Short mmCIF file of C-alpha atoms in Angstrom, two decimals:
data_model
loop_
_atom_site.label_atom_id
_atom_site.label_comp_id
_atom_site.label_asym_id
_atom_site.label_seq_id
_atom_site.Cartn_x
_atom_site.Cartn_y
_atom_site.Cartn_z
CA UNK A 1347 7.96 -9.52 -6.47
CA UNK A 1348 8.11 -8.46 -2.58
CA UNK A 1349 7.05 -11.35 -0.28
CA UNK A 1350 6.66 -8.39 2.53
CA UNK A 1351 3.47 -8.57 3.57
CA UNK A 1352 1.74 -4.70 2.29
CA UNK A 1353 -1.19 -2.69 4.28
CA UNK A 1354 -2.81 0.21 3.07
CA UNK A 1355 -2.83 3.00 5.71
CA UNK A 1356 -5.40 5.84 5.56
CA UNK A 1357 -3.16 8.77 7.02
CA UNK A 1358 -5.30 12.07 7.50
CA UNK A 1359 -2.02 13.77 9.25
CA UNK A 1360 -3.82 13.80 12.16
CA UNK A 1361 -1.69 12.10 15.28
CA UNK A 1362 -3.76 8.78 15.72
CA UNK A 1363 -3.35 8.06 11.91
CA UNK A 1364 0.11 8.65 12.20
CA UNK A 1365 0.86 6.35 15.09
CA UNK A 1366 -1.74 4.00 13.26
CA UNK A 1367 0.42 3.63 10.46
CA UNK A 1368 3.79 3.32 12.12
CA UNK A 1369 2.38 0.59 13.93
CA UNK A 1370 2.04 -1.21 10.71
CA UNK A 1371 5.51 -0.69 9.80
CA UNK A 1372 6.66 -1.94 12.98
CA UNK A 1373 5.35 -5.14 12.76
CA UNK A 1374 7.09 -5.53 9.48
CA UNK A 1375 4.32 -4.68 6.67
CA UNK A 1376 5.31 -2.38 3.53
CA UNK A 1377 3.32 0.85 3.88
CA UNK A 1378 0.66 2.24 1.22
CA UNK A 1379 -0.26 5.65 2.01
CA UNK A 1380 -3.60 7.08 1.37
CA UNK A 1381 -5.42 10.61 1.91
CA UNK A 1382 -7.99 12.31 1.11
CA UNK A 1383 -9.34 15.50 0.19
CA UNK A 1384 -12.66 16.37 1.00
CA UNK A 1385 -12.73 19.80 1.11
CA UNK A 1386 -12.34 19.86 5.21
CA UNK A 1387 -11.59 23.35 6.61
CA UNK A 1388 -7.85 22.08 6.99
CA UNK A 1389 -7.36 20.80 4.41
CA UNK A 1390 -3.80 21.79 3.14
CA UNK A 1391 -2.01 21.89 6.25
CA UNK A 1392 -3.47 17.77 6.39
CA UNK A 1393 -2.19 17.39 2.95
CA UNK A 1394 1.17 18.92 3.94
CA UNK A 1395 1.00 16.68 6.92
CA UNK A 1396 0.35 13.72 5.41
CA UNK A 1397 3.57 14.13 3.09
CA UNK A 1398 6.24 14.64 5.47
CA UNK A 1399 4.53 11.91 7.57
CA UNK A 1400 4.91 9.43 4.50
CA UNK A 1401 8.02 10.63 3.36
CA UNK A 1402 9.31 9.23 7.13
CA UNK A 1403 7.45 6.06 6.90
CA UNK A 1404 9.40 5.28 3.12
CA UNK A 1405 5.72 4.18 1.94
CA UNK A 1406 6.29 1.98 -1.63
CA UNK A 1407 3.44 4.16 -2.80
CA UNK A 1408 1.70 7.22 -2.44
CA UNK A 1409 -2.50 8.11 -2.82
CA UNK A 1410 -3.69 11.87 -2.30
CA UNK A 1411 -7.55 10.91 -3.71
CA UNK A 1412 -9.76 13.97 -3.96
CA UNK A 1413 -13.64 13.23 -2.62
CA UNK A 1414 -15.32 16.97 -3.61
CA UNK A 1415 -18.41 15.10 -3.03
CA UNK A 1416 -18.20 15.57 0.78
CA UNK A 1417 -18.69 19.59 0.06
CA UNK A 1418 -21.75 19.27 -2.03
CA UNK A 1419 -22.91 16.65 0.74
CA UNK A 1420 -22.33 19.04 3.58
CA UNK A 1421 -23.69 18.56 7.05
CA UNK A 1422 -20.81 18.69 9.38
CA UNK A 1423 -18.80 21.92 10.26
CA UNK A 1424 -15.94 20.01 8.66
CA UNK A 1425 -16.96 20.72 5.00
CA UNK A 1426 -20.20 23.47 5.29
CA UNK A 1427 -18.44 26.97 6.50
CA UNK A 1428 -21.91 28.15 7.15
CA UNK A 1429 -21.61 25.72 10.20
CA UNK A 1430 -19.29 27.03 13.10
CA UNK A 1431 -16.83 24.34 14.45
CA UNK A 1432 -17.80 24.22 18.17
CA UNK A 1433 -15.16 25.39 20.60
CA UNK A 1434 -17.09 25.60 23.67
CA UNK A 1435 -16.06 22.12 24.98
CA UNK A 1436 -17.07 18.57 24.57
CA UNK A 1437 -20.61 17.56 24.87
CA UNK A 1438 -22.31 14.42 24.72
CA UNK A 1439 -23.57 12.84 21.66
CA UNK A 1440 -22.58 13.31 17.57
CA UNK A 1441 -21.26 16.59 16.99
CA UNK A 1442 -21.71 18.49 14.07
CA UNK A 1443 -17.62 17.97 13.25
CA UNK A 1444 -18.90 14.76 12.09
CA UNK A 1445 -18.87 13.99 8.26
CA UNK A 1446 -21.46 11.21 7.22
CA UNK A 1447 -20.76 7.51 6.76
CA UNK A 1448 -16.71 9.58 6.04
CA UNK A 1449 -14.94 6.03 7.43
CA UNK A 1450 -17.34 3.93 5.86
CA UNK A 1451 -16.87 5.72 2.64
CA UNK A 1452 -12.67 5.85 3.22
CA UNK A 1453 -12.49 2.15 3.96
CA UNK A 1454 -14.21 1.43 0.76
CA UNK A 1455 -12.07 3.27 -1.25
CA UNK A 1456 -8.66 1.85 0.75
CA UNK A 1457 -10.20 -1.17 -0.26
CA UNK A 1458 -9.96 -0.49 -4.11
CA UNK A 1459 -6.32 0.22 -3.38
CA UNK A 1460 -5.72 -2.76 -1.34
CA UNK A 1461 -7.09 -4.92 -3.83
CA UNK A 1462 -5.08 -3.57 -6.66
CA UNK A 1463 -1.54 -3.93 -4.40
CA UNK A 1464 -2.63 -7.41 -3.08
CA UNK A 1465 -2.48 -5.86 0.42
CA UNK A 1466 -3.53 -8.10 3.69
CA UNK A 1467 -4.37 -5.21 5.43
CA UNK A 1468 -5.86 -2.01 5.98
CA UNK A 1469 -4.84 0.22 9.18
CA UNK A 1470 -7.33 2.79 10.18
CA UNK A 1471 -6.72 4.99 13.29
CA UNK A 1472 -9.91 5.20 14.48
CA UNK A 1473 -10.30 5.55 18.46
CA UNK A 1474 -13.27 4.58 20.33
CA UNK A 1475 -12.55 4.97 23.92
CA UNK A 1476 -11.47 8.99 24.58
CA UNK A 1477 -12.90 10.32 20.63
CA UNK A 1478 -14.94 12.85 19.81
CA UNK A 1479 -18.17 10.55 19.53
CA UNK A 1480 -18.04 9.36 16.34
CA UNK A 1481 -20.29 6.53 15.51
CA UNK A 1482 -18.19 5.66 12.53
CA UNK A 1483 -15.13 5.30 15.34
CA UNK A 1484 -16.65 2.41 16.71
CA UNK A 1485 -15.00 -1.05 16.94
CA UNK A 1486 -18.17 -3.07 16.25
CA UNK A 1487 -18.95 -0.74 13.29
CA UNK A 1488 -15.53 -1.53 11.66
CA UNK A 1489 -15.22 -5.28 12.50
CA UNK A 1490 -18.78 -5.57 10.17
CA UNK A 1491 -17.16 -3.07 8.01
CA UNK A 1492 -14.24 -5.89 7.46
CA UNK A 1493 -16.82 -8.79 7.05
CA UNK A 1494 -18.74 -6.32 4.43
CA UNK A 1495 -15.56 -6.14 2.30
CA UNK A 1496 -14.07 -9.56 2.07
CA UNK A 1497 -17.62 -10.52 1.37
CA UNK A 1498 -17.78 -7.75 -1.80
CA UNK A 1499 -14.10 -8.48 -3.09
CA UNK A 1500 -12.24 -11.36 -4.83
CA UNK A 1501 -12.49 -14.92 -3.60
CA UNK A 1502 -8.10 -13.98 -2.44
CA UNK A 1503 -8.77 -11.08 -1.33
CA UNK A 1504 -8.64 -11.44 2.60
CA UNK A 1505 -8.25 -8.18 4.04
CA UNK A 1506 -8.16 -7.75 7.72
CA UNK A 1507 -8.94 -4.33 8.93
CA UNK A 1508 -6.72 -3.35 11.82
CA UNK A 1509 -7.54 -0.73 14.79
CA UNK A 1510 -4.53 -0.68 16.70
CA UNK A 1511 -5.80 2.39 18.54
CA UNK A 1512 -9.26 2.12 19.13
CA UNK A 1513 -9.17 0.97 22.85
CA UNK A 1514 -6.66 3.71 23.87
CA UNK A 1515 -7.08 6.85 25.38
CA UNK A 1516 -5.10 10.39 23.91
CA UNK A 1517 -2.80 10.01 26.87
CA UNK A 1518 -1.73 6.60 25.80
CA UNK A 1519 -1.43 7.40 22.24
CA UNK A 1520 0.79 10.38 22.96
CA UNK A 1521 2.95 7.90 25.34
CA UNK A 1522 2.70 5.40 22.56
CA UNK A 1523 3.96 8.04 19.72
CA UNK A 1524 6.63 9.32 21.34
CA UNK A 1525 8.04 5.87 22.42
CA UNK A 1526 7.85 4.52 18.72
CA UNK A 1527 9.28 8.20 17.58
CA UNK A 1528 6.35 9.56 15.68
CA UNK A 1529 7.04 12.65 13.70
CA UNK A 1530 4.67 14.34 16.28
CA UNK A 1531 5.59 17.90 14.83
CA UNK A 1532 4.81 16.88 11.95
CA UNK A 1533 0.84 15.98 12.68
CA UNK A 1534 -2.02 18.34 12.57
CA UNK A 1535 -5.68 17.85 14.89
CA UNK A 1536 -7.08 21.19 14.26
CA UNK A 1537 -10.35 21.36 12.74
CA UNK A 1538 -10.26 25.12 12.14
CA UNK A 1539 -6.99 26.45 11.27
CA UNK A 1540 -3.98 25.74 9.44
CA UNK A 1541 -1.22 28.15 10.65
CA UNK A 1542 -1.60 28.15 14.45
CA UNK A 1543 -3.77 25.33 16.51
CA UNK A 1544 -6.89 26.87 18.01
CA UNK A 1545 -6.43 25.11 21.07
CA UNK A 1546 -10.26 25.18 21.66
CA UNK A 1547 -11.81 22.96 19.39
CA UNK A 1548 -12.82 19.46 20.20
CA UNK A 1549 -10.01 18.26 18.19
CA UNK A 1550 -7.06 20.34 19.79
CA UNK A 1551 -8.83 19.66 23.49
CA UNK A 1552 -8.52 16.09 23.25
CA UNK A 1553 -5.11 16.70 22.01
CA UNK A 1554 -3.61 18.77 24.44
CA UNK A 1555 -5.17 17.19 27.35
CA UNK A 1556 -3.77 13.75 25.85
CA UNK A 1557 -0.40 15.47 25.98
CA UNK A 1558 -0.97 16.81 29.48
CA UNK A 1559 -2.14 13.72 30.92
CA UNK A 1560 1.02 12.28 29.18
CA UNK A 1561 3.27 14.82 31.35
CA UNK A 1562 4.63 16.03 27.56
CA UNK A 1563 5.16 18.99 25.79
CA UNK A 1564 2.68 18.90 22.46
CA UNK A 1565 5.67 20.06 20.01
CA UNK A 1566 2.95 22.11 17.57
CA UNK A 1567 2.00 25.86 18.27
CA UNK A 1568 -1.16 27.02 19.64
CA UNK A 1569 -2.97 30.05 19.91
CA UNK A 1570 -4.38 28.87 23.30
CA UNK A 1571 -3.00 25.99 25.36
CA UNK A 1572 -5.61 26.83 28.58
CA UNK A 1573 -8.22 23.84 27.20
CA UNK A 1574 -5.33 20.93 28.87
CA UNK A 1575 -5.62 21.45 31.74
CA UNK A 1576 -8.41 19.75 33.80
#
């Protein structure tokens, strides 16, 4: 049996998630990979991402868990196509891209799987500082999420939830993914579409200004590239 340390890594194929996890195998932790399907607008090209990403990270195993739930729960513009993903521009407050309690409910289930491999960790790329508002994002949220879970699991099960991103902005994670050679091609932010970027969702905005303020070249394809600048 391994004596290398194990953390579970929730990879949505996005680029925080995939910095996220390379983080963990940088500082020497054997990676278990876990998506999920939840019936996002994306959700394919995610799934595709989330593969190759893995694939590059030589996780020792592998979790594609679907959550139809989030469909039937609706109320974002994630998972309810009757609601239009906002491409107008950032605005204050929640926006309606956000799905319910979705970390709360992810954590919980990466803890199942952490429990099972005997992991010491769980890495979760959430970002606080330059996000999208997301009050499930938050550090304070996640640190009682942590306390929450050792509380619910086995007396030697000590999980500690790690953030490595959450105090960054999207220039510094770009700068931060390109330095540790992050399959950045490989990652997906669009809420919207799967062949071609929008380039004017809240998603691709924060990414391609995080590139521009970066002073790099985002290496995916966009059907409008106007939203980096300013």
């Amino acid at each position: 049996m391994s004596s290398t340390p194990k953390a579970v890594c929730i990879i949505s194929g996005g680029m925080d998630s995939a910095l996220s996890a390379k983080i963990a195998k940088d500082e020497g932790y054997e990676i278990i990979a876990l998506h999920f399907n939840y019936g996002q607008r994306t959700q394919q090209k995610e799934l595709e991402s989330f593969r190759k990403i893995t694939e590059t990270l030589e996780a020792i195993a592998s979790y594609e868990i679907d959550l139809d739930f989030f469909e039937q729960i609706g109320a974002s513009a994630l998972t309810d196509r009757s609601i239009d993903v906002p491409t107008g521009g950032l605005e204050e407050g929640v926006p309606v891209t956000y799905v319910p309690f979705r970390n709360g409910i992810f954590l919980s289930i990466a803890t199942a799987v952490a429990e099972k491999h005997a992991a010491q960790a769980l890495y979760i790329g959430v970002v606080e500082e330059d996000s999208s508002g997301y009050p499930d994002c938050r550090e304070s949220y996640i640190k009682q999420m942590e306390r929450a879970i050792n509380l619910g699991t086995k007396d030697e099960t000590n999980l500690e939830i790690k953030m490595p991103l959450v105090a960054m902005s999207k220039a510094e994670i770009v700068t931060e993914a390109l330095k540790r050679n992050v399959p950045l091609h490989y990652t997906w932010s669009c809420y919207q579409n799967e062949e071609v970027a929008c380039g004017v969702c809240d998603s691709c905005r924060l990414r391609l200004k995080g590139f521009a303020k970066a002073g790099a070249k985002d290496p995916i394809a966009y059907a409008d590239e106007s939203t980096a600048e300013g």
